[in-house]
């Protein structure tokens, strides 16, 4: 999640005409950090939700992280280099959302070949894990107990992702790209109200782990807003990775510390919290590999939309929903009609996601069928203009599509934690990276590896603990070495082989709806990217109720949609997207949130 340091909300971009956008010329300069004499600390670069210019762009939730990426681009690094540097900095300033204890998905557009490549850096379950991983006496564990445990920790994939991306497509070494983050960890970053509140939300469990309390509760207290939080242990860990490579984690001292911590969680003496040990081994770390695989692909209104294939459900679900909406002229519909069709498309796509998407190494996932127009058309006929569908909705069968047909019994969508972070990068050569990474919950497992300065993930809690309905096959049950299904949806859109827009978001299962709604806002409804990101959100995930942000909850649109049979519940904030857009004149536009999670940080190398 983002640290709300200083939000400068610029005026909205002028109306979109085709893909031409008018933006304030001075927006988003990548100013270096400035001394803050009043506190004797170094303040973060100024935040802006939009920036336009040449030489490349970075958009993330944090200004220190975006500045790290911009610094790499200014020194001649490419988008892959800058993405790794930005991600490493987020491991310092956004430690409750991401870091080397987690995993993620990396989508890369290479301008030279006009091609999309992806890396699956998702965490994996121990090879000893079975379907009963989260069952005791045949009963699922309470979710919060599974989160704060060694049992929920998967083999981290983030360091391997960075190393693979740099070795395959980068122009700099891992050691070089860890440099800005090492300095940031050693020098510290400025605590803001958002970071303090996130710490407060986790205070009780953080206190039960001495290494966590020592780092995030300095002096035994919540960090004060405006204070500087340093992480010398993480600076040293980054230094070890820089000098020894990621083997230090997968087959070295850092890995041994991870395994020791997972198998015997270092709980405070006298704590009454039951913290179950995990099953991760050194062999699990040594066996870990990132997966290079083809992206998902669909055509939408003459554009090519690429996303992340399973084990992520993001690419297939976004593609299916877009295909369902393909035959609706969303630009001509009223706001109520548009939202109704968007919600119904999402409801249907989530019903199919729940039945069919899991780790393809252990499940038969019909990815091509799920992303096909033929299957989408067979599902789109379920949508009525005068009445909302009822959830849970039964899935269709992408292998044998039948008009308005179903393939078995309906099952509710299982829970997925709301955290994660996303960054989007472009360089002067036209390369683009959309990268979503996570440690799952806010604060992950709550367990900092002693002496190492980073939190362990609780990513295995993204598995279904048990089938939602025993009569319906669940492809997302735990298994040996299995990757839990994810909703992360890094997306890149091309026109004639060249980038149009790239984006992604945090938010658990709401990531999919955030990316989908932002794409439709921008591509169909004609909103400039920064406004498409800022627009109020609704999230329907094959549930009885749709989540609504306050602007829609308090709008007459809610009553109009309720008249069609939609049911709603309020959600104060959904997602926190970032994106980049290539403008017709060759400039890059970087866009981030104006308000959500304190606002994001969009920067370009040469503002103009």
Coordinates of C-alpha atoms in Angstrom, one line a residue:
X1 CA 0.0 0.0 0.0
X2 CA 1.1 3.6 -0.5
X3 CA 2.6 6.1 1.9
X4 CA 0.6 9.3 1.6
X5 CA 3.4 11.8 1.8
X6 CA 2.4 14.8 -0.2
X7 CA -0.4 14.6 -2.7
X8 CA -0.5 17.3 -5.4
X9 CA -3.8 16.8 -7.3
X10 CA -3.4 18.4 -10.7
X11 CA -6.3 19.4 -12.8
X12 CA -7.8 16.7 -14.9
X13 CA -6.5 16.2 -18.3
X14 CA -8.5 17.7 -21.2
X15 CA -11.1 15.6 -22.9
X16 CA -9.8 12.7 -24.9
X17 CA -9.9 12.9 -28.6
X18 CA -8.9 9.6 -30.0
X19 CA -5.8 9.1 -28.0
X20 CA -4.7 12.7 -27.9
X21 CA -4.5 14.1 -24.3
X22 CA -3.8 17.6 -23.1
X23 CA -1.9 17.7 -19.8
X24 CA -0.4 20.5 -17.7
X25 CA 3.1 21.0 -19.1
X26 CA 4.8 21.2 -15.7
X27 CA 3.2 18.1 -14.3
X28 CA 5.3 15.3 -12.7
X29 CA 8.9 16.5 -12.8
X30 CA 11.1 13.9 -11.3
X31 CA 12.6 16.2 -8.7
X32 CA 15.3 14.7 -6.4
X33 CA 14.6 14.4 -2.7
X34 CA 14.9 17.7 -0.8
X35 CA 16.3 18.4 2.6
X36 CA 13.8 19.1 5.3
X37 CA 15.6 21.3 7.7
X38 CA 12.8 21.4 10.2
X39 CA 13.1 17.7 11.0
X40 CA 16.7 17.1 9.9
X41 CA 15.6 14.4 7.4
X42 CA 15.4 14.0 3.7
X43 CA 11.9 14.4 2.4
X44 CA 10.6 12.2 -0.4
X45 CA 10.2 13.6 -4.0
X46 CA 6.9 15.4 -4.6
X47 CA 4.0 13.3 -5.6
X48 CA 1.9 13.9 -8.8
X49 CA -0.8 11.6 -10.2
X50 CA 0.1 12.5 -13.8
X51 CA 3.3 13.3 -15.7
X52 CA 4.0 13.7 -19.4
X53 CA 7.3 13.8 -21.3
X54 CA 10.1 12.1 -23.1
X55 CA 12.8 9.6 -22.1
X56 CA 10.7 7.1 -20.3
X57 CA 8.1 7.0 -17.4
X58 CA 7.5 5.3 -14.1
X59 CA 4.3 5.1 -12.1
X60 CA 4.0 3.5 -8.7
X61 CA 2.3 4.1 -5.4
X62 CA 5.4 5.7 -3.8
X63 CA 7.5 8.7 -4.8
X64 CA 10.8 7.3 -3.5
X65 CA 10.3 4.1 -5.6
X66 CA 9.3 6.0 -8.7
X67 CA 12.3 8.2 -8.3
X68 CA 14.6 5.1 -8.1
X69 CA 13.2 3.9 -11.4
X70 CA 13.5 7.3 -13.1
X71 CA 17.2 7.5 -11.9
X72 CA 17.9 4.3 -13.7
X73 CA 16.3 5.5 -16.9
X74 CA 18.2 8.7 -16.7
X75 CA 21.5 6.8 -16.5
X76 CA 20.6 4.8 -19.6
X77 CA 18.9 1.7 -18.1
X78 CA 16.0 0.2 -19.8
X79 CA 12.4 -0.5 -18.6
X80 CA 13.3 -3.9 -17.1
X81 CA 16.2 -2.4 -15.2
X82 CA 14.0 0.4 -13.9
X83 CA 11.2 -1.9 -13.0
X84 CA 13.5 -4.0 -10.8
X85 CA 15.0 -0.9 -9.1
X86 CA 11.5 0.5 -8.5
X87 CA 10.3 -2.9 -7.0
X88 CA 13.3 -3.1 -4.8
X89 CA 12.6 0.4 -3.4
X90 CA 9.0 -0.6 -2.8
X91 CA 10.4 -3.4 -0.7
X92 CA 11.7 -0.6 1.6
X93 CA 8.9 1.9 1.6
X94 CA 6.0 -0.5 1.1
X95 CA 7.2 -3.4 3.2
X96 CA 3.6 -4.4 4.2
X97 CA 2.7 -4.9 0.5
X98 CA 5.8 -6.3 -1.2
X99 CA 9.4 -7.3 -0.8
X100 CA 11.8 -10.2 -1.3
X101 CA 9.7 -12.4 0.9
X102 CA 6.9 -12.5 -1.7
X103 CA 6.2 -13.0 -5.4
X104 CA 4.5 -11.6 -8.4
X105 CA 3.9 -11.4 -12.2
X106 CA 6.1 -9.5 -14.7
X107 CA 4.7 -8.6 -18.2
X108 CA 7.2 -7.1 -20.6
X109 CA 6.8 -5.5 -24.1
X110 CA 9.9 -5.5 -26.2
X111 CA 9.8 -2.7 -28.7
X112 CA 12.5 -4.3 -30.9
X113 CA 10.5 -7.4 -31.6
X114 CA 7.0 -6.0 -30.9
X115 CA 6.4 -8.9 -28.7
X116 CA 5.0 -9.6 -25.2
X117 CA 6.9 -11.9 -22.7
X118 CA 5.9 -12.8 -19.2
X119 CA 7.4 -14.2 -16.0
X120 CA 5.4 -16.1 -13.4
X121 CA 7.2 -15.4 -10.1
X122 CA 4.4 -16.7 -8.0
X123 CA 5.2 -18.3 -4.7
X124 CA 4.9 -22.1 -4.4
X125 CA 3.7 -24.5 -1.7
X126 CA 6.2 -26.8 -0.1
X127 CA 6.6 -30.1 -1.9
X128 CA 5.1 -31.8 1.2
X129 CA 1.8 -29.8 1.0
X130 CA -1.4 -31.7 0.3
X131 CA -5.0 -30.7 -0.1
X132 CA -5.4 -30.8 3.7
X133 CA -2.7 -28.1 4.3
X134 CA -5.1 -25.8 6.1
X135 CA -7.4 -28.4 7.6
X136 CA -7.3 -29.6 11.3
X137 CA -9.5 -32.5 12.1
X138 CA -11.1 -32.1 8.8
X139 CA -12.1 -28.5 9.5
X140 CA -10.6 -25.4 7.8
X141 CA -8.4 -23.2 10.1
X142 CA -9.7 -19.8 11.0
X143 CA -8.3 -17.5 8.2
X144 CA -6.5 -15.1 10.5
X145 CA -4.7 -18.0 12.2
X146 CA -3.5 -19.3 8.8
X147 CA -2.3 -15.9 7.9
X148 CA -0.2 -15.3 10.9
X149 CA 1.7 -18.5 10.8
X150 CA 4.6 -20.4 9.1
X151 CA 2.0 -22.6 7.4
X152 CA 0.9 -19.8 5.0
X153 CA 4.4 -19.0 3.8
X154 CA 5.2 -20.0 0.2
X155 CA 8.6 -20.1 -1.4
X156 CA 9.4 -16.5 -2.4
X157 CA 9.5 -15.8 -6.1
X158 CA 10.4 -12.1 -6.2
X159 CA 14.2 -12.3 -6.1
X160 CA 14.2 -15.0 -8.8
X161 CA 11.9 -12.8 -10.9
X162 CA 14.3 -9.8 -10.7
X163 CA 17.3 -12.0 -11.5
X164 CA 15.6 -13.7 -14.5
X165 CA 14.2 -10.5 -15.9
X166 CA 17.6 -8.7 -15.7
X167 CA 19.5 -11.6 -17.1
X168 CA 17.0 -12.1 -20.0
X169 CA 16.1 -8.6 -21.0
X170 CA 17.9 -6.1 -18.8
X171 CA 21.1 -4.1 -19.4
X172 CA 22.3 -3.8 -15.8
X173 CA 23.2 -6.2 -13.0
X174 CA 21.1 -7.1 -10.0
X175 CA 23.7 -5.5 -7.8
X176 CA 23.5 -2.2 -9.6
X177 CA 19.7 -2.2 -9.5
X178 CA 19.6 -2.9 -5.8
X179 CA 21.8 0.2 -5.2
X180 CA 19.0 2.8 -4.8
X181 CA 17.0 0.6 -2.5
X182 CA 20.0 -0.3 -0.4
X183 CA 20.7 3.4 0.2
X184 CA 17.0 4.1 0.9
X185 CA 16.9 1.3 3.5
X186 CA 20.1 2.6 5.2
X187 CA 19.1 6.3 5.1
X188 CA 15.4 5.7 5.9
X189 CA 12.1 7.0 4.6
X190 CA 9.6 9.4 6.0
X191 CA 6.7 7.9 7.9
X192 CA 3.3 9.3 7.0
X193 CA -0.2 8.8 8.4
X194 CA -1.0 5.9 6.1
X195 CA 2.1 3.9 7.1
X196 CA 1.4 4.6 10.8
X197 CA -2.2 3.5 10.4
X198 CA -1.2 0.3 8.6
X199 CA 1.3 -0.4 11.5
X200 CA -1.5 0.3 14.0
X201 CA -3.8 -2.1 12.2
X202 CA -1.1 -4.8 12.7
X203 CA 0.2 -3.7 16.0
X204 CA -1.1 -6.6 18.1
X205 CA 0.4 -9.4 15.9
X206 CA 3.6 -7.4 15.2
X207 CA 4.2 -7.2 19.0
X208 CA 4.2 -11.0 19.2
X209 CA 7.3 -11.3 17.0
X210 CA 10.4 -9.5 18.4
X211 CA 12.1 -9.0 15.0
X212 CA 8.9 -7.4 13.6
X213 CA 8.3 -5.2 16.7
X214 CA 12.0 -4.1 16.7
X215 CA 11.7 -2.9 13.1
X216 CA 8.2 -1.5 12.8
X217 CA 7.6 -0.4 16.5
X218 CA 10.7 1.5 17.3
X219 CA 11.1 2.0 21.0
X220 CA 8.1 -0.2 21.5
X221 CA 5.8 2.5 20.0
X222 CA 4.0 3.2 16.7
X223 CA 6.3 5.1 14.4
X224 CA 5.5 8.8 14.5
X225 CA 4.3 10.6 11.4
X226 CA 7.2 12.6 10.1
X227 CA 9.8 10.4 11.6
X228 CA 12.4 8.5 9.6
X229 CA 12.2 4.7 9.6
X230 CA 15.5 3.0 8.7
X231 CA 16.0 -0.7 7.9
X232 CA 19.7 -1.5 8.2
X233 CA 19.0 -5.2 8.2
X234 CA 17.3 -5.0 4.8
X235 CA 20.2 -2.8 3.5
X236 CA 22.6 -5.6 4.5
X237 CA 20.4 -8.3 3.0
X238 CA 20.2 -6.4 -0.3
X239 CA 24.0 -6.0 -0.2
X240 CA 24.3 -9.8 0.2
X241 CA 22.1 -10.4 -2.8
X242 CA 24.0 -7.7 -4.7
X243 CA 27.4 -9.4 -4.1
X244 CA 26.4 -13.1 -4.0
X245 CA 23.4 -13.1 -6.3
X246 CA 20.0 -14.6 -5.6
X247 CA 21.7 -17.9 -4.7
X248 CA 22.1 -16.3 -1.3
X249 CA 18.4 -16.7 -0.8
X250 CA 17.7 -19.9 -2.7
X251 CA 20.8 -21.8 -1.6
X252 CA 22.6 -19.8 1.0
X253 CA 22.5 -18.0 4.3
X254 CA 19.4 -15.9 3.6
X255 CA 17.5 -19.0 2.7
X256 CA 18.6 -20.8 5.8
X257 CA 17.3 -18.0 7.9
X258 CA 13.9 -18.1 6.0
X259 CA 13.5 -21.8 6.5
X260 CA 14.4 -21.5 10.2
X261 CA 11.9 -18.8 10.7
X262 CA 9.1 -20.6 8.9
X263 CA 9.6 -23.9 10.7
X264 CA 10.1 -22.4 14.1
X265 CA 8.3 -18.9 14.1
X266 CA 10.2 -16.7 16.6
X267 CA 7.3 -15.8 18.9
X268 CA 7.7 -13.5 21.8
X269 CA 8.0 -15.4 25.1
X270 CA 4.8 -15.1 27.1
X271 CA 2.6 -14.6 23.9
X272 CA -0.7 -16.4 24.0
X273 CA -0.9 -16.4 20.2
X274 CA -0.8 -19.8 18.6
X275 CA 1.5 -19.5 15.6
X276 CA 1.7 -22.8 13.6
X277 CA 5.0 -23.8 12.1
X278 CA 5.3 -24.1 8.3
X279 CA 6.7 -26.9 6.2
X280 CA 9.1 -25.0 3.9
X281 CA 12.5 -26.7 3.4
X282 CA 15.9 -25.8 2.0
X283 CA 15.0 -28.2 -0.8
X284 CA 11.9 -26.2 -1.6
X285 CA 14.0 -23.0 -2.0
X286 CA 16.6 -24.8 -4.2
X287 CA 13.8 -26.2 -6.5
X288 CA 12.1 -22.8 -7.1
X289 CA 12.0 -21.5 -10.7
X290 CA 10.3 -18.6 -12.3
X291 CA 8.3 -19.6 -15.3
X292 CA 8.6 -18.0 -18.7
X293 CA 5.3 -18.4 -20.5
X294 CA 3.1 -17.0 -23.2
X295 CA 0.7 -14.2 -22.2
X296 CA -3.0 -14.3 -22.5
X297 CA -4.3 -12.5 -25.5
X298 CA -7.6 -11.2 -26.9
X299 CA -8.7 -8.7 -29.5
X300 CA -10.8 -5.9 -28.2
X301 CA -12.1 -3.2 -30.6
X302 CA -9.1 -3.6 -32.9
X303 CA -6.6 -3.6 -30.1
X304 CA -4.5 -6.5 -28.7
X305 CA -4.9 -7.0 -25.0
X306 CA -2.2 -9.0 -23.3
X307 CA -2.2 -10.3 -19.7
X308 CA -0.8 -12.8 -17.3
X309 CA -1.8 -16.5 -17.9
X310 CA -2.5 -19.0 -15.1
X311 CA -1.4 -19.4 -12.3
X312 CA -2.9 -15.9 -12.4
X313 CA -6.5 -15.6 -13.1
X314 CA -6.1 -12.0 -14.1
X315 CA -5.4 -12.4 -17.8
X316 CA -8.2 -14.9 -18.5
X317 CA -10.8 -13.1 -16.5
X318 CA -10.1 -9.6 -17.8
X319 CA -10.1 -11.1 -21.4
X320 CA -13.3 -12.9 -21.0
X321 CA -15.1 -9.9 -19.5
X322 CA -13.8 -7.7 -22.4
X323 CA -15.0 -10.3 -24.9
X324 CA -18.4 -10.3 -23.3
X325 CA -18.6 -6.5 -23.6
X326 CA -17.2 -6.5 -27.2
X327 CA -20.6 -6.3 -28.9
X328 CA -22.0 -3.5 -26.7
X329 CA -21.3 0.0 -27.8
X330 CA -20.4 1.2 -24.3
X331 CA -19.5 4.7 -25.5
X332 CA -23.2 5.3 -26.3
X333 CA -24.8 3.8 -23.2
X334 CA -26.0 5.8 -20.3
X335 CA -23.9 5.5 -17.1
X336 CA -26.5 3.2 -15.6
X337 CA -26.6 0.9 -18.7
X338 CA -22.8 0.9 -18.9
X339 CA -22.4 0.0 -15.2
X340 CA -25.0 -2.7 -15.5
X341 CA -23.3 -4.4 -18.4
X342 CA -19.8 -4.1 -16.8
X343 CA -21.0 -5.7 -13.6
X344 CA -22.8 -8.5 -15.4
X345 CA -19.7 -9.3 -17.5
X346 CA -17.6 -9.4 -14.4
X347 CA -20.0 -11.6 -12.6
X348 CA -20.0 -14.1 -15.4
X349 CA -16.2 -14.1 -15.9
X350 CA -15.7 -14.7 -12.1
X351 CA -18.1 -17.6 -12.2
X352 CA -15.9 -19.2 -14.9
X353 CA -12.7 -18.3 -13.2
X354 CA -13.7 -20.1 -10.0
X355 CA -14.4 -23.3 -11.8
X356 CA -11.6 -23.5 -14.3
X357 CA -8.5 -21.5 -13.2
X358 CA -5.7 -22.9 -11.0
X359 CA -2.0 -23.8 -11.4
X360 CA -1.8 -25.3 -14.9
X361 CA 1.1 -27.5 -13.8
X362 CA -1.5 -29.4 -11.7
X363 CA -4.8 -28.5 -13.2
X364 CA -6.3 -28.7 -16.7
X365 CA -6.9 -25.0 -17.3
X366 CA -8.6 -24.3 -20.7
X367 CA -6.9 -20.9 -21.1
X368 CA -7.6 -20.6 -24.9
X369 CA -11.2 -21.4 -24.4
X370 CA -11.7 -18.9 -21.5
X371 CA -10.2 -16.1 -23.7
X372 CA -12.1 -17.0 -26.9
X373 CA -14.8 -14.8 -28.4
X374 CA -16.9 -17.9 -29.1
X375 CA -17.0 -18.8 -25.4
X376 CA -17.7 -15.1 -24.4
X377 CA -20.6 -14.9 -26.9
X378 CA -22.1 -18.1 -25.4
X379 CA -22.0 -16.4 -22.0
X380 CA -23.0 -12.9 -23.0
X381 CA -26.5 -14.0 -23.9
X382 CA -27.2 -14.4 -20.2
X383 CA -27.2 -10.6 -19.8
X384 CA -30.6 -8.9 -19.8
X385 CA -31.0 -5.1 -19.9
X386 CA -33.9 -5.2 -17.5
X387 CA -32.8 -7.6 -14.8
X388 CA -29.6 -8.4 -13.0
X389 CA -28.3 -12.0 -12.8
X390 CA -28.2 -13.8 -9.4
X391 CA -25.0 -14.9 -7.8
X392 CA -23.5 -17.4 -7.3
X393 CA -23.9 -18.0 -11.0
X394 CA -23.1 -21.4 -12.5
X395 CA -20.0 -21.6 -14.7
X396 CA -20.0 -22.3 -18.5
X397 CA -17.9 -24.8 -20.3
X398 CA -15.2 -23.1 -22.4
X399 CA -14.3 -26.5 -23.9
X400 CA -17.8 -27.0 -25.3
X401 CA -19.5 -23.6 -25.4
X402 CA -23.3 -23.7 -25.6
X403 CA -25.5 -20.5 -25.8
X404 CA -26.5 -19.6 -22.3
X405 CA -25.4 -23.0 -21.1
X406 CA -23.8 -24.0 -17.8
X407 CA -21.3 -26.7 -16.8
X408 CA -22.4 -27.8 -13.3
X409 CA -23.3 -26.3 -10.0
X410 CA -22.7 -22.7 -8.9
X411 CA -20.2 -22.1 -6.1
X412 CA -19.4 -18.9 -4.3
X413 CA -16.1 -17.0 -4.9
X414 CA -13.5 -17.8 -2.2
X415 CA -11.9 -15.0 -0.2
X416 CA -8.6 -13.4 -1.3
X417 CA -6.7 -10.7 0.7
X418 CA -6.8 -7.1 -0.5
X419 CA -3.2 -6.1 -0.6
X420 CA -0.3 -6.0 -3.2
X421 CA 1.4 -3.2 -5.2
X422 CA 1.8 -2.5 -8.9
X423 CA 4.3 -0.5 -10.9
X424 CA 4.4 0.4 -14.6
X425 CA 7.5 1.5 -16.5
X426 CA 8.4 2.6 -20.1
X427 CA 11.8 3.6 -21.5
X428 CA 13.0 5.8 -24.4
X429 CA 13.3 2.8 -26.7
X430 CA 9.5 2.1 -26.3
X431 CA 9.9 -1.0 -24.0
X432 CA 7.1 -1.3 -21.3
X433 CA 6.9 -3.3 -18.1
X434 CA 3.7 -3.9 -16.1
X435 CA 4.7 -5.6 -12.8
X436 CA 2.5 -6.6 -9.9
X437 CA 4.1 -8.0 -6.7
X438 CA 2.9 -8.9 -3.3
X439 CA 3.3 -10.5 0.1
X440 CA -0.5 -11.0 0.2
X441 CA -2.1 -9.5 3.4
X442 CA -1.2 -6.0 4.6
X443 CA 1.9 -7.0 6.6
X444 CA 2.0 -10.5 5.1
X445 CA 2.4 -13.2 7.7
X446 CA 3.5 -10.6 10.3
X447 CA 6.8 -12.4 10.7
X448 CA 10.1 -10.5 9.9
X449 CA 13.0 -12.8 9.3
X450 CA 15.4 -12.0 12.2
X451 CA 18.4 -10.0 11.1
X452 CA 17.1 -9.8 7.5
X453 CA 14.7 -6.9 7.6
X454 CA 11.8 -8.3 5.5
X455 CA 8.4 -9.8 6.1
X456 CA 7.5 -13.3 5.0
X457 CA 4.5 -13.7 2.8
X458 CA 1.2 -15.5 3.7
X459 CA 0.6 -16.3 0.0
X460 CA -0.5 -19.9 0.5
X461 CA -3.7 -18.5 2.1
X462 CA -4.7 -17.7 -1.5
X463 CA -5.5 -21.3 -1.9
X464 CA -9.0 -22.5 -1.1
X465 CA -8.8 -24.1 2.3
X466 CA -11.6 -26.5 1.3
X467 CA -14.0 -26.6 -1.7
X468 CA -16.7 -23.9 -1.4
X469 CA -19.1 -26.7 -2.5
X470 CA -17.9 -30.4 -2.2
X471 CA -20.0 -31.1 -5.3
X472 CA -18.0 -28.6 -7.5
X473 CA -14.4 -29.2 -8.5
X474 CA -12.1 -26.5 -7.0
X475 CA -8.9 -26.1 -9.1
X476 CA -7.3 -23.9 -6.4
X477 CA -6.8 -26.4 -3.5
X478 CA -3.3 -26.8 -2.1
X479 CA -0.9 -29.3 -3.6
X480 CA 2.8 -30.1 -3.6
X481 CA 4.8 -27.4 -5.2
X482 CA 1.6 -25.8 -6.4
X483 CA 1.2 -22.1 -7.2
X484 CA -1.9 -20.6 -5.5
X485 CA -4.3 -18.9 -7.9
X486 CA -3.9 -15.1 -8.1
X487 CA -5.9 -12.2 -9.3
X488 CA -2.9 -10.0 -10.2
X489 CA -3.6 -8.5 -13.6
X490 CA -0.6 -6.7 -15.2
X491 CA -1.9 -5.7 -18.6
X492 CA -0.4 -4.3 -21.8
X493 CA -2.5 -3.1 -24.7
X494 CA -1.1 -2.8 -28.2
X495 CA -2.3 -1.3 -31.5
X496 CA -0.6 -2.7 -34.6
X497 CA 2.2 -4.1 -32.4
X498 CA 2.9 -0.8 -30.6
X499 CA 2.0 0.1 -27.0
X500 CA -1.2 2.0 -26.3
X501 CA -1.6 1.7 -22.6
X502 CA -0.3 -0.5 -19.8
X503 CA -1.7 -0.8 -16.3
X504 CA -2.3 -2.9 -13.2
X505 CA -3.5 -2.5 -9.5
X506 CA -3.3 -4.1 -6.1
X507 CA -6.5 -5.2 -4.3
X508 CA -6.9 -9.0 -4.1
X509 CA -9.7 -10.2 -6.3
X510 CA -10.8 -6.6 -6.9
X511 CA -7.6 -6.2 -9.0
X512 CA -9.4 -7.8 -11.9
X513 CA -12.4 -5.5 -11.8
X514 CA -10.2 -2.5 -11.2
X515 CA -8.1 -3.2 -14.4
X516 CA -11.3 -4.1 -16.3
X517 CA -13.1 -0.9 -15.3
X518 CA -10.1 1.3 -15.9
X519 CA -9.6 -0.2 -19.4
X520 CA -13.3 0.3 -20.3
X521 CA -13.3 3.9 -18.8
X522 CA -10.3 4.8 -21.0
X523 CA -10.9 2.8 -24.2
X524 CA -14.7 2.9 -24.4
X525 CA -15.8 5.9 -22.3
X526 CA -13.1 8.2 -23.6
X527 CA -11.6 9.2 -20.2
X528 CA -8.0 10.4 -20.1
X529 CA -6.0 7.7 -18.3
X530 CA -5.5 9.6 -15.0
X531 CA -9.3 10.2 -14.9
X532 CA -10.1 6.6 -15.9
X533 CA -8.0 5.5 -12.9
X534 CA -9.6 8.1 -10.5
X535 CA -13.2 7.3 -11.5
X536 CA -15.4 5.7 -8.7
X537 CA -15.3 1.9 -8.8
X538 CA -17.7 -1.0 -8.4
X539 CA -16.5 -4.6 -8.0
X540 CA -18.8 -7.6 -8.8
X541 CA -17.1 -11.0 -8.3
X542 CA -19.9 -13.5 -8.6
X543 CA -21.1 -12.5 -5.2
X544 CA -24.6 -11.7 -3.8
X545 CA -23.5 -8.1 -3.3
X546 CA -21.4 -5.7 -5.4
X547 CA -18.8 -3.6 -3.7
X548 CA -19.3 0.2 -4.3
X549 CA -17.0 3.1 -3.5
X550 CA -18.7 6.1 -1.7
X551 CA -19.1 8.2 -4.9
X552 CA -21.3 5.5 -6.4
X553 CA -22.9 4.4 -3.1
X554 CA -24.1 8.0 -2.6
X555 CA -25.2 8.4 -6.2
X556 CA -28.6 8.0 -7.8
X557 CA -27.0 5.4 -9.9
X558 CA -27.2 3.0 -7.0
X559 CA -30.9 3.2 -6.8
X560 CA -31.2 2.8 -10.6
X561 CA -29.1 -0.3 -10.5
X562 CA -31.0 -1.7 -7.5
X563 CA -34.2 -1.4 -9.5
X564 CA -32.6 -4.0 -11.9
X565 CA -31.9 -6.3 -9.0
X566 CA -28.4 -5.4 -8.1
X567 CA -27.5 -5.5 -4.4
X568 CA -24.6 -3.5 -3.0
X569 CA -22.3 -3.1 0.0
X570 CA -20.1 -0.1 0.7
X571 CA -16.3 -0.3 0.2
X572 CA -14.3 2.8 1.1
X573 CA -11.6 2.1 -1.4
X574 CA -11.1 -0.4 -4.3
X575 CA -7.7 -0.8 -5.8
X576 CA -4.8 1.6 -6.5
X577 CA -4.0 1.5 -10.1
X578 CA -0.9 2.9 -12.0
X579 CA -0.4 3.0 -15.7
X580 CA 1.5 4.5 -18.7
X581 CA 0.3 5.6 -22.1
X582 CA 2.1 6.2 -25.3
X583 CA 0.9 9.5 -26.9
X584 CA 0.8 10.0 -30.7
X585 CA 3.6 12.5 -30.6
X586 CA 6.0 10.0 -29.0
X587 CA 5.7 11.3 -25.4
X588 CA 4.9 9.0 -22.5
X589 CA 2.1 9.8 -20.1
X590 CA 2.4 8.2 -16.6
X591 CA -0.7 8.1 -14.4
X592 CA -1.5 7.1 -10.9
X593 CA -4.2 7.5 -8.3
X594 CA -5.2 11.1 -7.3
X595 CA -6.6 10.2 -3.9
X596 CA -6.8 6.4 -3.2
X597 CA -4.2 5.2 -0.7
X598 CA -2.8 8.6 -0.4
X599 CA -2.3 9.1 -4.1
X600 CA 0.3 7.6 -6.4
X601 CA 3.5 8.9 -8.0
X602 CA 3.8 9.4 -11.7
X603 CA 7.1 10.6 -13.1
X604 CA 8.9 11.0 -16.5
X605 CA 12.5 11.5 -17.3
X606 CA 12.1 14.8 -19.2
X607 CA 8.8 16.5 -18.4
X608 CA 7.3 18.3 -21.3

